[in-house]
Amino acid sequence: MTQGIDGRDGRDVEDRAVTALAAVETRKRAAAPREGAPPAGVGPARLDSLTGLRFFAALAVFVCHSSFLLIGSASLVLPTFADQGANTAFADATGQLGALGVGFFFVLSGFVLTWSARATDRIGSFYRRRFVKILPLYYVAGIAATVLLWDLGVRWRDLLAYAGLVQVWVPNPEVNFSVLTPGWSLAVEAAFYLVFPLVIRWFRGLGTRAAWTGLALCVAAAFLIPILAYVLPAGTGELVGAPNETGFETWFAYVLPLGRLCDFFAGVFAALLVTSGRFPRVSMPWVLLSFVPCYVVAINSPWLFGQRAPLLISCVLLIVAAAQRDIARRPTFLSSSTMVLLGNVSFAFYLCHHLVLYTLNVKVMHGPFDSVAMVIAYMASALVVSVALAWLLHRYVEMPIVRRFSTARKRR
C-alpha cells in the first residue's frame, strides 16, 4: 500500500515537472521576437538605411525638376533642351520621378513616425519637435524664393498661404505651387503631423488582420483617388506642363492632404506590421527590380494615375526591406556614413535645389540648352551646388535650431 502511494506520488511529481517545463517553453516561444521584429528589451534599431534612401528620393525630385522647371507663381515652365522634341522626350521619361520621390517621402514619414513613437509622448512635445524640424528651413527657402522670383509676380496672398502652410487646401495650382514650388509637400506633411498623435494610440491597438486590412485599403485608395479625379467634374484651369489635366483634377488627386493620407497611413500600417514581426521578409534586390516595370507603367498611364498608383506598393516594400536589414543589424551601402550624411541633408537639398536650378538655368547658363553635354553640365553643376548649399543649411541653420528648441527648457 505504501509502495502504491509512493509510486503514485512520484508519478504526480514527474507529471507536474513536465507540465511546468512545457509551460516555460511556451512562454519562451511567445516572448521570442518574430523574424524582422526588434529584439526584446532593446530599443528600436537605428534605421540608417532609410536615412540613406531619403537622399535618393530627393534626387528623383531633382532629376524631374531638371527636365521641366515649374515656377508656380508665374504659371511658367522652363524647358531644359532648346529642341522641343528632345525636351518632350526628356520630360516624358523623367516626369514621374518627382511624384515617385514625393510619394516615397509621404510613406517614409508615416513609417518613421510610427517606428519612433512612444507611449509617453505628449502631443505638444510631438508638435514642437516636428515643426521645429521643418519650419525654419521652410521659411528660409520661402524668403529666398520670394527675393529671387519677385520680378515674376509673387502675390501677397500666395505669401500668406505659404507662411500659413495652407496653400494645399485651395483647388488652384497657381496657389498650390506658389512661392517655392516644392514647398507644397511640406504643407501636406504639416497636415500629417497634426493628425498623427491623435490616431497612433488607436492604431497601435489594432490587431494584425486590421493592420493588413488598413494597408490594403490605403493602396486601394491610391488607385481610386486619381480615377475619381478624372470622373468628377473637371472644373476649369489648364495645368501648366500637363495640358490634359485641369487644376482641380491635379489638386484633388495629387495635392489635397486628405487624399495623400493614404500614402502616409500606408507607412504607418507597414511600421506596425514590421515592429510586431508580422511583415514577411522582403528581398531588397527584388524590390528594387520591381521599380522598373512599375515606372514604365507610370509614365505610360494617364498623368494623375501614374503619379499615385503604380509605384506606391514598391515604395512600401522598399522601406520595409531597408528597415528589416537595419533591424537585423546588417550593414548596407545605404547605411554607410556617406549615405547617412547625404540623407541628413536631403531635407535642405529638397528645399533649395529648385532655386539652384532656376538660378543656373536663367541667370548663369542662360538655358534652354542646345546639346546633351550642356544639359549634363547644367545638371551636374546644380547637383554639386545644391548638395553644398544643403550641407550649409543643415549644419548652420537646421541643426542649431533643432538642438535649441526641439526639447522644452527646464525651469530654473
mmCIF file of C-alpha atoms in Angstrom:
data_model
loop_
_atom_site.group_PDB
_atom_site.id
_atom_site.type_symbol
_atom_site.label_atom_id
_atom_site.label_comp_id
_atom_site.label_asym_id
_atom_site.label_seq_id
_atom_site.Cartn_x
_atom_site.Cartn_y
_atom_site.Cartn_z
ATOM 1 C CA MET A 1 0.000 0.000 0.000
ATOM 2 C CA THR A 2 2.785 2.354 0.929
ATOM 3 C CA GLN A 3 4.613 1.481 -2.240
ATOM 4 C CA GLY A 4 1.485 2.187 -4.249
ATOM 5 C CA ILE A 5 1.059 5.571 -2.647
ATOM 6 C CA ASP A 6 4.767 6.408 -3.080
ATOM 7 C CA GLY A 7 4.724 5.344 -6.722
ATOM 8 C CA ARG A 8 1.630 7.434 -7.489
ATOM 9 C CA ASP A 9 3.134 10.481 -5.726
ATOM 10 C CA GLY A 10 6.343 10.055 -7.730
ATOM 11 C CA ARG A 11 4.402 9.944 -10.996
ATOM 12 C CA ASP A 12 2.412 13.043 -9.954
ATOM 13 C CA VAL A 13 5.590 14.951 -9.215
ATOM 14 C CA GLU A 14 7.070 13.893 -12.553
ATOM 15 C CA ASP A 15 3.915 14.915 -14.417
ATOM 16 C CA ARG A 16 3.871 18.320 -12.705
ATOM 17 C CA ALA A 17 7.526 18.842 -13.592
ATOM 18 C CA VAL A 18 6.910 18.022 -17.265
ATOM 19 C CA THR A 19 3.901 20.344 -17.323
ATOM 20 C CA ALA A 20 5.933 23.150 -15.754
ATOM 21 C CA LEU A 21 8.755 22.692 -18.271
ATOM 22 C CA ALA A 22 6.270 22.763 -21.145
ATOM 23 C CA ALA A 23 4.738 25.983 -19.800
ATOM 24 C CA VAL A 24 8.189 27.589 -19.555
ATOM 25 C CA GLU A 25 8.992 26.660 -23.158
ATOM 26 C CA THR A 26 5.632 28.022 -24.303
ATOM 27 C CA ARG A 27 6.314 31.338 -22.562
ATOM 28 C CA LYS A 28 9.776 31.480 -24.120
ATOM 29 C CA ARG A 29 8.360 30.938 -27.600
ATOM 30 C CA ALA A 30 5.694 33.579 -27.016
ATOM 31 C CA ALA A 31 8.259 36.080 -25.744
ATOM 32 C CA ALA A 32 10.752 35.428 -28.534
ATOM 33 C CA PRO A 33 10.691 38.185 -31.169
ATOM 34 C CA ARG A 34 9.341 37.245 -34.530
ATOM 35 C CA GLU A 35 11.573 37.478 -37.570
ATOM 36 C CA GLY A 36 12.032 41.101 -38.516
ATOM 37 C CA ALA A 37 10.916 42.461 -35.150
ATOM 38 C CA PRO A 38 13.225 44.374 -32.805
ATOM 39 C CA PRO A 39 14.857 42.187 -30.127
ATOM 40 C CA ALA A 40 13.006 42.114 -26.818
ATOM 41 C CA GLY A 41 14.335 44.504 -24.220
ATOM 42 C CA VAL A 42 16.225 46.519 -26.834
ATOM 43 C CA GLY A 43 15.218 49.955 -28.062
ATOM 44 C CA PRO A 44 14.248 50.485 -31.672
ATOM 45 C CA ALA A 45 17.082 49.987 -34.115
ATOM 46 C CA ARG A 46 18.594 52.968 -35.905
ATOM 47 C CA LEU A 47 17.100 52.967 -39.380
ATOM 48 C CA ASP A 48 20.179 54.334 -41.130
ATOM 49 C CA SER A 49 19.273 52.683 -44.436
ATOM 50 C CA LEU A 50 16.046 54.682 -44.505
ATOM 51 C CA THR A 51 18.062 57.841 -43.899
ATOM 52 C CA GLY A 52 20.209 56.967 -46.905
ATOM 53 C CA LEU A 53 17.135 56.301 -49.027
ATOM 54 C CA ARG A 54 15.897 59.830 -48.334
ATOM 55 C CA PHE A 55 18.667 61.249 -50.492
ATOM 56 C CA PHE A 56 17.712 59.096 -53.475
ATOM 57 C CA ALA A 57 14.085 60.196 -53.114
ATOM 58 C CA ALA A 58 15.195 63.839 -53.111
ATOM 59 C CA LEU A 59 17.467 63.096 -56.074
ATOM 60 C CA ALA A 60 14.496 61.725 -58.023
ATOM 61 C CA VAL A 61 12.679 65.036 -57.487
ATOM 62 C CA PHE A 62 15.824 66.903 -58.566
ATOM 63 C CA VAL A 63 16.020 64.989 -61.865
ATOM 64 C CA CYS A 64 12.323 65.610 -62.505
ATOM 65 C CA HIS A 65 12.702 69.347 -61.966
ATOM 66 C CA SER A 66 15.802 69.336 -64.150
ATOM 67 C CA SER A 67 13.670 68.223 -67.069
ATOM 68 C CA PHE A 68 10.965 70.881 -66.636
ATOM 69 C CA LEU A 69 11.191 73.632 -64.055
ATOM 70 C CA LEU A 70 7.750 74.758 -62.877
ATOM 71 C CA ILE A 71 7.507 78.273 -61.455
ATOM 72 C CA GLY A 72 4.077 78.058 -59.856
ATOM 73 C CA SER A 73 3.572 81.736 -59.027
ATOM 74 C CA ALA A 74 4.140 82.721 -62.651
ATOM 75 C CA SER A 75 2.440 79.666 -64.212
ATOM 76 C CA LEU A 76 5.680 79.159 -66.108
ATOM 77 C CA VAL A 77 7.567 76.035 -67.155
ATOM 78 C CA LEU A 78 11.194 76.477 -68.191
ATOM 79 C CA PRO A 79 12.418 73.917 -70.751
ATOM 80 C CA THR A 80 15.817 72.269 -70.494
ATOM 81 C CA PHE A 81 16.510 71.430 -74.151
ATOM 82 C CA ALA A 82 16.167 74.067 -76.849
ATOM 83 C CA ASP A 83 14.898 71.390 -79.231
ATOM 84 C CA GLN A 84 11.229 70.819 -78.458
ATOM 85 C CA GLY A 85 11.298 67.137 -79.406
ATOM 86 C CA ALA A 86 14.304 66.414 -77.185
ATOM 87 C CA ASN A 87 12.780 68.375 -74.332
ATOM 88 C CA THR A 88 9.481 66.494 -74.610
ATOM 89 C CA ALA A 89 11.248 63.137 -74.644
ATOM 90 C CA PHE A 90 13.338 64.100 -71.597
ATOM 91 C CA ALA A 91 10.290 65.349 -69.693
ATOM 92 C CA ASP A 92 8.237 62.272 -70.591
ATOM 93 C CA ALA A 93 10.997 59.952 -69.371
ATOM 94 C CA THR A 94 11.621 61.729 -66.064
ATOM 95 C CA GLY A 95 8.293 63.417 -65.390
ATOM 96 C CA GLN A 96 7.034 60.850 -62.868
ATOM 97 C CA LEU A 97 10.262 60.810 -60.851
ATOM 98 C CA GLY A 98 9.029 63.796 -58.896
ATOM 99 C CA ALA A 99 5.815 62.020 -57.940
ATOM 100 C CA LEU A 100 7.862 58.938 -57.023
ATOM 101 C CA GLY A 101 10.116 60.925 -54.706
ATOM 102 C CA VAL A 102 7.282 62.818 -53.038
ATOM 103 C CA GLY A 103 5.158 59.697 -52.588
ATOM 104 C CA PHE A 104 8.134 57.883 -51.086
ATOM 105 C CA PHE A 105 8.642 60.730 -48.600
ATOM 106 C CA PHE A 106 4.998 60.564 -47.523
ATOM 107 C CA VAL A 107 5.135 56.799 -46.919
ATOM 108 C CA LEU A 108 8.501 57.123 -45.173
ATOM 109 C CA SER A 109 7.127 59.831 -42.905
ATOM 110 C CA GLY A 110 4.340 57.571 -41.651
ATOM 111 C CA PHE A 111 6.743 54.663 -41.164
ATOM 112 C CA VAL A 112 9.416 56.584 -39.257
ATOM 113 C CA LEU A 113 6.976 58.488 -37.039
ATOM 114 C CA THR A 114 5.317 55.212 -36.049
ATOM 115 C CA TRP A 115 8.643 53.487 -35.506
ATOM 116 C CA SER A 116 9.914 56.208 -33.177
ATOM 117 C CA ALA A 117 6.634 56.963 -31.356
ATOM 118 C CA ARG A 118 6.493 56.282 -27.631
ATOM 119 C CA ALA A 119 3.505 55.750 -25.369
ATOM 120 C CA THR A 120 4.822 58.523 -23.132
ATOM 121 C CA ASP A 121 4.954 61.122 -25.924
ATOM 122 C CA ARG A 122 2.869 64.215 -25.321
ATOM 123 C CA ILE A 123 1.034 65.824 -28.196
ATOM 124 C CA GLY A 124 2.562 69.226 -27.518
ATOM 125 C CA SER A 125 6.083 67.793 -27.414
ATOM 126 C CA PHE A 126 5.492 65.929 -30.673
ATOM 127 C CA TYR A 127 4.247 69.058 -32.431
ATOM 128 C CA ARG A 128 7.191 71.079 -31.159
ATOM 129 C CA ARG A 129 9.771 68.539 -32.356
ATOM 130 C CA ARG A 130 8.259 68.127 -35.797
ATOM 131 C CA PHE A 131 7.602 71.785 -36.580
ATOM 132 C CA VAL A 132 10.961 72.906 -35.180
ATOM 133 C CA LYS A 133 12.442 70.419 -37.630
ATOM 134 C CA ILE A 134 10.685 71.614 -40.788
ATOM 135 C CA LEU A 135 9.633 75.244 -40.355
ATOM 136 C CA PRO A 136 12.976 77.104 -40.121
ATOM 137 C CA LEU A 137 14.308 75.813 -43.439
ATOM 138 C CA TYR A 138 10.855 76.060 -44.991
ATOM 139 C CA TYR A 139 10.707 79.767 -44.194
ATOM 140 C CA VAL A 140 14.343 80.420 -45.128
ATOM 141 C CA ALA A 141 13.762 78.803 -48.529
ATOM 142 C CA GLY A 142 10.495 80.727 -48.920
ATOM 143 C CA ILE A 143 12.225 84.045 -48.266
ATOM 144 C CA ALA A 144 14.977 83.206 -50.758
ATOM 145 C CA ALA A 145 12.371 82.247 -53.372
ATOM 146 C CA THR A 146 10.437 85.471 -52.801
ATOM 147 C CA VAL A 147 13.555 87.575 -53.353
ATOM 148 C CA LEU A 148 14.722 85.589 -56.364
ATOM 149 C CA LEU A 149 11.351 85.320 -58.107
ATOM 150 C CA TRP A 150 9.798 88.653 -57.134
ATOM 151 C CA ASP A 151 10.070 90.018 -60.671
ATOM 152 C CA LEU A 152 7.956 87.095 -61.913
ATOM 153 C CA GLY A 153 4.973 88.279 -59.901
ATOM 154 C CA VAL A 154 4.879 86.833 -56.391
ATOM 155 C CA ARG A 155 1.495 87.762 -54.889
ATOM 156 C CA TRP A 156 0.847 88.696 -51.285
ATOM 157 C CA ARG A 157 -1.982 86.157 -50.999
ATOM 158 C CA ASP A 158 0.472 83.455 -52.051
ATOM 159 C CA LEU A 159 2.973 84.574 -49.430
ATOM 160 C CA LEU A 160 0.320 84.429 -46.723
ATOM 161 C CA ALA A 161 -0.835 80.978 -47.847
ATOM 162 C CA TYR A 162 2.754 79.739 -47.936
ATOM 163 C CA ALA A 163 3.532 81.158 -44.488
ATOM 164 C CA GLY A 164 0.430 79.513 -43.018
ATOM 165 C CA LEU A 165 1.061 76.157 -44.735
ATOM 166 C CA VAL A 166 -2.424 76.314 -46.225
ATOM 167 C CA GLN A 167 -1.600 76.620 -49.941
ATOM 168 C CA VAL A 168 -2.598 72.978 -50.467
ATOM 169 C CA TRP A 169 -6.198 73.480 -49.369
ATOM 170 C CA VAL A 170 -7.152 75.614 -52.384
ATOM 171 C CA PRO A 171 -8.026 73.906 -55.714
ATOM 172 C CA ASN A 172 -5.757 76.203 -57.683
ATOM 173 C CA PRO A 173 -2.286 75.145 -58.897
ATOM 174 C CA GLU A 174 -1.130 78.761 -59.024
ATOM 175 C CA VAL A 175 -1.598 78.832 -55.251
ATOM 176 C CA ASN A 176 -0.572 75.215 -54.573
ATOM 177 C CA PHE A 177 2.862 75.617 -56.173
ATOM 178 C CA SER A 178 3.369 79.303 -55.426
ATOM 179 C CA VAL A 179 6.406 80.976 -53.817
ATOM 180 C CA LEU A 180 8.606 77.845 -53.595
ATOM 181 C CA THR A 181 7.263 75.087 -55.826
ATOM 182 C CA PRO A 182 8.430 72.095 -53.688
ATOM 183 C CA GLY A 183 7.010 73.759 -50.565
ATOM 184 C CA TRP A 184 3.544 72.299 -51.156
ATOM 185 C CA SER A 185 4.653 68.878 -49.915
ATOM 186 C CA LEU A 186 5.732 70.379 -46.577
ATOM 187 C CA ALA A 187 2.241 71.797 -46.152
ATOM 188 C CA VAL A 188 0.901 68.276 -46.711
ATOM 189 C CA GLU A 189 3.411 66.921 -44.180
ATOM 190 C CA ALA A 190 2.185 69.509 -41.677
ATOM 191 C CA ALA A 191 -1.323 68.059 -42.016
ATOM 192 C CA PHE A 192 0.114 64.591 -41.351
ATOM 193 C CA TYR A 193 1.835 65.844 -38.215
ATOM 194 C CA LEU A 194 -1.387 67.326 -36.903
ATOM 195 C CA VAL A 195 -3.247 64.059 -37.377
ATOM 196 C CA PHE A 196 -0.620 61.527 -36.280
ATOM 197 C CA PRO A 197 -0.603 61.923 -32.460
ATOM 198 C CA LEU A 198 -4.395 61.884 -32.456
ATOM 199 C CA VAL A 199 -4.663 58.441 -34.087
ATOM 200 C CA ILE A 200 -1.481 56.498 -33.306
ATOM 201 C CA ARG A 201 -2.696 55.141 -29.954
ATOM 202 C CA TRP A 202 -5.800 53.739 -31.613
ATOM 203 C CA PHE A 203 -3.767 52.299 -34.491
ATOM 204 C CA ARG A 204 -1.422 50.581 -32.048
ATOM 205 C CA GLY A 205 -4.406 48.772 -30.546
ATOM 206 C CA LEU A 206 -5.313 47.186 -33.863
ATOM 207 C CA GLY A 207 -4.626 43.530 -34.448
ATOM 208 C CA THR A 208 -2.540 42.065 -37.241
ATOM 209 C CA ARG A 209 -5.506 41.430 -39.509
ATOM 210 C CA ALA A 210 -6.752 45.000 -39.063
ATOM 211 C CA ALA A 211 -3.274 46.374 -39.868
ATOM 212 C CA TRP A 212 -3.070 44.337 -43.067
ATOM 213 C CA THR A 213 -6.589 45.451 -43.967
ATOM 214 C CA GLY A 214 -5.653 49.074 -43.361
ATOM 215 C CA LEU A 215 -2.571 48.755 -45.569
ATOM 216 C CA ALA A 216 -4.627 47.174 -48.349
ATOM 217 C CA LEU A 217 -7.234 49.941 -48.122
ATOM 218 C CA CYS A 218 -4.513 52.594 -48.382
ATOM 219 C CA VAL A 219 -3.169 51.014 -51.555
ATOM 220 C CA ALA A 220 -6.683 50.704 -52.966
ATOM 221 C CA ALA A 221 -7.343 54.372 -52.189
ATOM 222 C CA ALA A 222 -4.186 55.377 -54.079
ATOM 223 C CA PHE A 223 -5.625 53.670 -57.146
ATOM 224 C CA LEU A 224 -9.141 55.023 -56.654
ATOM 225 C CA ILE A 225 -8.414 58.712 -55.987
ATOM 226 C CA PRO A 226 -6.951 59.578 -59.428
ATOM 227 C CA ILE A 227 -9.796 57.680 -61.064
ATOM 228 C CA LEU A 228 -12.269 59.808 -59.093
ATOM 229 C CA ALA A 229 -10.376 62.925 -60.145
ATOM 230 C CA TYR A 230 -10.997 62.065 -63.780
ATOM 231 C CA VAL A 231 -14.642 61.081 -63.168
ATOM 232 C CA LEU A 232 -15.673 64.116 -61.091
ATOM 233 C CA PRO A 233 -16.465 67.414 -62.817
ATOM 234 C CA ALA A 234 -13.073 68.602 -64.005
ATOM 235 C CA GLY A 235 -13.505 72.275 -63.279
ATOM 236 C CA THR A 236 -11.530 74.835 -65.211
ATOM 237 C CA GLY A 237 -7.963 75.999 -65.381
ATOM 238 C CA GLU A 238 -5.466 74.129 -67.528
ATOM 239 C CA LEU A 239 -2.466 72.897 -65.587
ATOM 240 C CA VAL A 240 0.761 74.313 -66.960
ATOM 241 C CA GLY A 241 3.022 71.478 -68.073
ATOM 242 C CA ALA A 242 0.178 68.931 -68.136
ATOM 243 C CA PRO A 243 -2.334 70.169 -70.735
ATOM 244 C CA ASN A 244 -4.617 67.136 -70.413
ATOM 245 C CA GLU A 245 -5.354 67.815 -66.731
ATOM 246 C CA THR A 246 -7.115 70.707 -65.079
ATOM 247 C CA GLY A 247 -6.045 72.435 -61.921
ATOM 248 C CA PHE A 248 -8.902 70.904 -59.932
ATOM 249 C CA GLU A 249 -8.041 67.365 -61.053
ATOM 250 C CA THR A 250 -4.413 67.816 -60.082
ATOM 251 C CA TRP A 251 -5.318 69.316 -56.727
ATOM 252 C CA PHE A 252 -7.799 66.563 -55.904
ATOM 253 C CA ALA A 253 -5.602 63.640 -56.965
ATOM 254 C CA TYR A 254 -2.106 64.858 -56.167
ATOM 255 C CA VAL A 255 -2.061 67.800 -53.753
ATOM 256 C CA LEU A 256 -5.037 67.578 -51.382
ATOM 257 C CA PRO A 257 -3.774 66.337 -47.976
ATOM 258 C CA LEU A 258 -6.888 64.239 -47.368
ATOM 259 C CA GLY A 259 -6.054 62.197 -50.455
ATOM 260 C CA ARG A 260 -2.390 61.888 -49.539
ATOM 261 C CA LEU A 261 -3.235 60.449 -46.136
ATOM 262 C CA CYS A 262 -3.393 57.023 -47.779
ATOM 263 C CA ASP A 263 0.346 57.278 -48.557
ATOM 264 C CA PHE A 264 1.113 58.354 -45.004
ATOM 265 C CA PHE A 265 -1.102 55.726 -43.371
ATOM 266 C CA ALA A 266 0.382 53.034 -45.627
ATOM 267 C CA GLY A 267 3.697 53.809 -43.944
ATOM 268 C CA VAL A 268 2.035 53.739 -40.507
ATOM 269 C CA PHE A 269 0.462 50.311 -41.061
ATOM 270 C CA ALA A 270 3.674 48.922 -42.568
ATOM 271 C CA ALA A 271 5.621 50.077 -39.498
ATOM 272 C CA LEU A 272 3.106 48.456 -37.148
ATOM 273 C CA LEU A 273 3.451 45.162 -39.004
ATOM 274 C CA VAL A 274 7.251 45.349 -39.022
ATOM 275 C CA THR A 275 7.530 46.169 -35.311
ATOM 276 C CA SER A 276 5.249 43.253 -34.458
ATOM 277 C CA GLY A 277 7.238 40.913 -36.700
ATOM 278 C CA ARG A 278 4.180 40.184 -38.845
ATOM 279 C CA PHE A 279 5.587 41.507 -42.123
ATOM 280 C CA PRO A 280 7.300 38.729 -44.134
ATOM 281 C CA ARG A 281 10.944 39.258 -45.001
ATOM 282 C CA VAL A 282 11.282 41.337 -48.164
ATOM 283 C CA SER A 283 14.130 40.923 -50.653
ATOM 284 C CA MET A 284 15.843 44.227 -51.375
ATOM 285 C CA PRO A 285 17.108 43.262 -54.879
ATOM 286 C CA TRP A 286 13.661 42.113 -55.994
ATOM 287 C CA VAL A 287 12.015 45.247 -54.654
ATOM 288 C CA LEU A 288 14.500 47.470 -56.472
ATOM 289 C CA LEU A 289 13.872 45.488 -59.643
ATOM 290 C CA SER A 290 10.116 45.993 -59.266
ATOM 291 C CA PHE A 291 10.525 49.747 -59.721
ATOM 292 C CA VAL A 292 11.431 49.262 -63.394
ATOM 293 C CA PRO A 293 8.125 47.804 -64.654
ATOM 294 C CA CYS A 294 6.146 49.960 -62.225
ATOM 295 C CA TYR A 295 7.796 53.118 -63.504
ATOM 296 C CA VAL A 296 7.188 52.066 -67.114
ATOM 297 C CA VAL A 297 3.508 51.688 -66.216
ATOM 298 C CA ALA A 298 3.552 55.093 -64.506
ATOM 299 C CA ILE A 299 4.946 57.044 -67.477
ATOM 300 C CA ASN A 300 2.570 55.290 -69.874
ATOM 301 C CA SER A 301 -0.562 55.787 -67.742
ATOM 302 C CA PRO A 302 -2.833 58.828 -67.561
ATOM 303 C CA TRP A 303 -0.749 61.501 -65.834
ATOM 304 C CA LEU A 304 -2.526 61.637 -62.477
ATOM 305 C CA PHE A 305 -2.913 57.866 -62.226
ATOM 306 C CA GLY A 306 0.792 57.418 -62.888
ATOM 307 C CA GLN A 307 1.616 59.911 -60.154
ATOM 308 C CA ARG A 308 -0.211 57.994 -57.448
ATOM 309 C CA ALA A 309 -0.917 54.344 -58.023
ATOM 310 C CA PRO A 310 1.740 52.234 -59.785
ATOM 311 C CA LEU A 311 4.719 52.934 -57.524
ATOM 312 C CA LEU A 312 3.148 53.008 -54.059
ATOM 313 C CA ILE A 313 3.477 49.282 -53.381
ATOM 314 C CA SER A 314 7.145 49.315 -54.399
ATOM 315 C CA CYS A 315 7.784 52.290 -52.119
ATOM 316 C CA VAL A 316 6.228 50.483 -49.149
ATOM 317 C CA LEU A 317 8.181 47.302 -49.825
ATOM 318 C CA LEU A 318 11.473 49.176 -50.274
ATOM 319 C CA ILE A 319 11.048 50.915 -46.924
ATOM 320 C CA VAL A 320 10.178 47.617 -45.232
ATOM 321 C CA ALA A 321 13.152 45.813 -46.814
ATOM 322 C CA ALA A 322 15.587 48.526 -45.728
ATOM 323 C CA ALA A 323 14.132 48.625 -42.211
ATOM 324 C CA GLN A 324 14.356 44.848 -41.846
ATOM 325 C CA ARG A 325 18.049 44.959 -42.728
ATOM 326 C CA ASP A 326 18.660 47.649 -40.143
ATOM 327 C CA ILE A 327 16.721 45.697 -37.513
ATOM 328 C CA ALA A 328 18.858 42.629 -38.255
ATOM 329 C CA ARG A 329 21.990 44.840 -37.901
ATOM 330 C CA ARG A 330 23.032 44.026 -41.466
ATOM 331 C CA PRO A 331 25.122 46.915 -42.836
ATOM 332 C CA THR A 332 24.314 48.094 -46.342
ATOM 333 C CA PHE A 333 25.529 50.753 -48.721
ATOM 334 C CA LEU A 334 22.517 52.817 -47.705
ATOM 335 C CA SER A 335 23.576 52.735 -44.043
ATOM 336 C CA SER A 336 27.148 53.868 -44.766
ATOM 337 C CA SER A 337 28.328 57.104 -43.186
ATOM 338 C CA THR A 338 28.344 58.889 -46.552
ATOM 339 C CA MET A 339 24.768 57.949 -47.354
ATOM 340 C CA VAL A 340 23.600 58.820 -43.844
ATOM 341 C CA LEU A 341 25.192 62.264 -44.218
ATOM 342 C CA LEU A 342 23.501 62.780 -47.590
ATOM 343 C CA GLY A 343 20.229 61.570 -46.110
ATOM 344 C CA ASN A 344 20.530 64.027 -43.248
ATOM 345 C CA VAL A 345 20.986 66.954 -45.643
ATOM 346 C CA SER A 346 18.279 65.712 -48.025
ATOM 347 C CA PHE A 347 15.584 67.905 -46.478
ATOM 348 C CA ALA A 348 17.619 71.046 -47.086
ATOM 349 C CA PHE A 349 18.562 69.694 -50.526
ATOM 350 C CA TYR A 350 14.898 69.189 -51.380
ATOM 351 C CA LEU A 351 14.049 72.773 -50.445
ATOM 352 C CA CYS A 352 16.984 74.528 -52.142
ATOM 353 C CA HIS A 353 17.512 72.542 -55.349
ATOM 354 C CA HIS A 354 14.648 74.210 -57.195
ATOM 355 C CA LEU A 355 16.092 77.686 -56.687
ATOM 356 C CA VAL A 356 19.562 76.479 -57.683
ATOM 357 C CA LEU A 357 18.183 75.014 -60.919
ATOM 358 C CA TYR A 358 16.341 78.252 -61.674
ATOM 359 C CA THR A 359 19.389 80.418 -60.974
ATOM 360 C CA LEU A 360 21.701 78.332 -63.162
ATOM 361 C CA ASN A 361 19.151 77.958 -65.942
ATOM 362 C CA VAL A 362 18.099 81.603 -66.140
ATOM 363 C CA LYS A 363 20.787 83.737 -64.528
ATOM 364 C CA VAL A 364 24.053 81.893 -65.137
ATOM 365 C CA MET A 365 23.975 79.400 -68.013
ATOM 366 C CA HIS A 366 21.092 81.010 -69.941
ATOM 367 C CA GLY A 367 19.127 77.935 -70.960
ATOM 368 C CA PRO A 368 17.485 76.199 -72.680
ATOM 369 C CA PHE A 369 20.471 74.246 -73.939
ATOM 370 C CA ASP A 370 21.423 73.075 -77.412
ATOM 371 C CA SER A 371 23.295 69.883 -76.580
ATOM 372 C CA VAL A 372 23.260 66.902 -74.265
ATOM 373 C CA ALA A 373 26.700 67.919 -72.974
ATOM 374 C CA MET A 374 25.347 71.291 -71.856
ATOM 375 C CA VAL A 375 22.389 69.654 -70.118
ATOM 376 C CA ILE A 376 24.728 67.269 -68.292
ATOM 377 C CA ALA A 377 26.920 70.193 -67.240
ATOM 378 C CA TYR A 378 23.835 72.097 -66.076
ATOM 379 C CA MET A 379 22.517 69.184 -64.015
ATOM 380 C CA ALA A 380 25.924 68.264 -62.563
ATOM 381 C CA SER A 381 26.610 71.880 -61.562
ATOM 382 C CA ALA A 382 23.168 72.213 -59.999
ATOM 383 C CA LEU A 383 23.622 68.949 -58.093
ATOM 384 C CA VAL A 384 27.007 69.957 -56.654
ATOM 385 C CA VAL A 385 25.826 73.438 -55.672
ATOM 386 C CA SER A 386 22.590 72.112 -54.184
ATOM 387 C CA VAL A 387 24.368 69.495 -52.045
ATOM 388 C CA ALA A 388 26.911 72.054 -50.818
ATOM 389 C CA LEU A 389 24.216 74.595 -50.011
ATOM 390 C CA ALA A 390 22.106 71.915 -48.343
ATOM 391 C CA TRP A 391 25.022 70.945 -46.095
ATOM 392 C CA LEU A 392 25.496 74.573 -45.055
ATOM 393 C CA LEU A 393 21.784 74.965 -44.302
ATOM 394 C CA HIS A 394 21.704 71.692 -42.375
ATOM 395 C CA ARG A 395 24.859 72.476 -40.421
ATOM 396 C CA TYR A 396 24.290 76.127 -39.594
ATOM 397 C CA VAL A 397 20.507 76.599 -39.667
ATOM 398 C CA GLU A 398 18.601 73.351 -39.213
ATOM 399 C CA MET A 399 20.661 71.570 -36.559
ATOM 400 C CA PRO A 400 21.340 74.526 -34.225
ATOM 401 C CA ILE A 401 17.632 75.363 -34.134
ATOM 402 C CA VAL A 402 16.650 71.720 -33.602
ATOM 403 C CA ARG A 403 19.130 71.349 -30.745
ATOM 404 C CA ARG A 404 17.966 74.572 -29.165
ATOM 405 C CA PHE A 405 14.197 74.252 -29.431
ATOM 406 C CA SER A 406 13.238 70.597 -30.006
ATOM 407 C CA THR A 407 13.020 69.926 -26.238
ATOM 408 C CA ALA A 408 11.351 72.033 -23.597
ATOM 409 C CA ARG A 409 13.714 74.039 -21.432
ATOM 410 C CA LYS A 410 13.589 73.171 -17.756
ATOM 411 C CA ARG A 411 12.659 75.956 -15.416
ATOM 412 C CA ARG A 412 15.298 77.107 -13.001
#
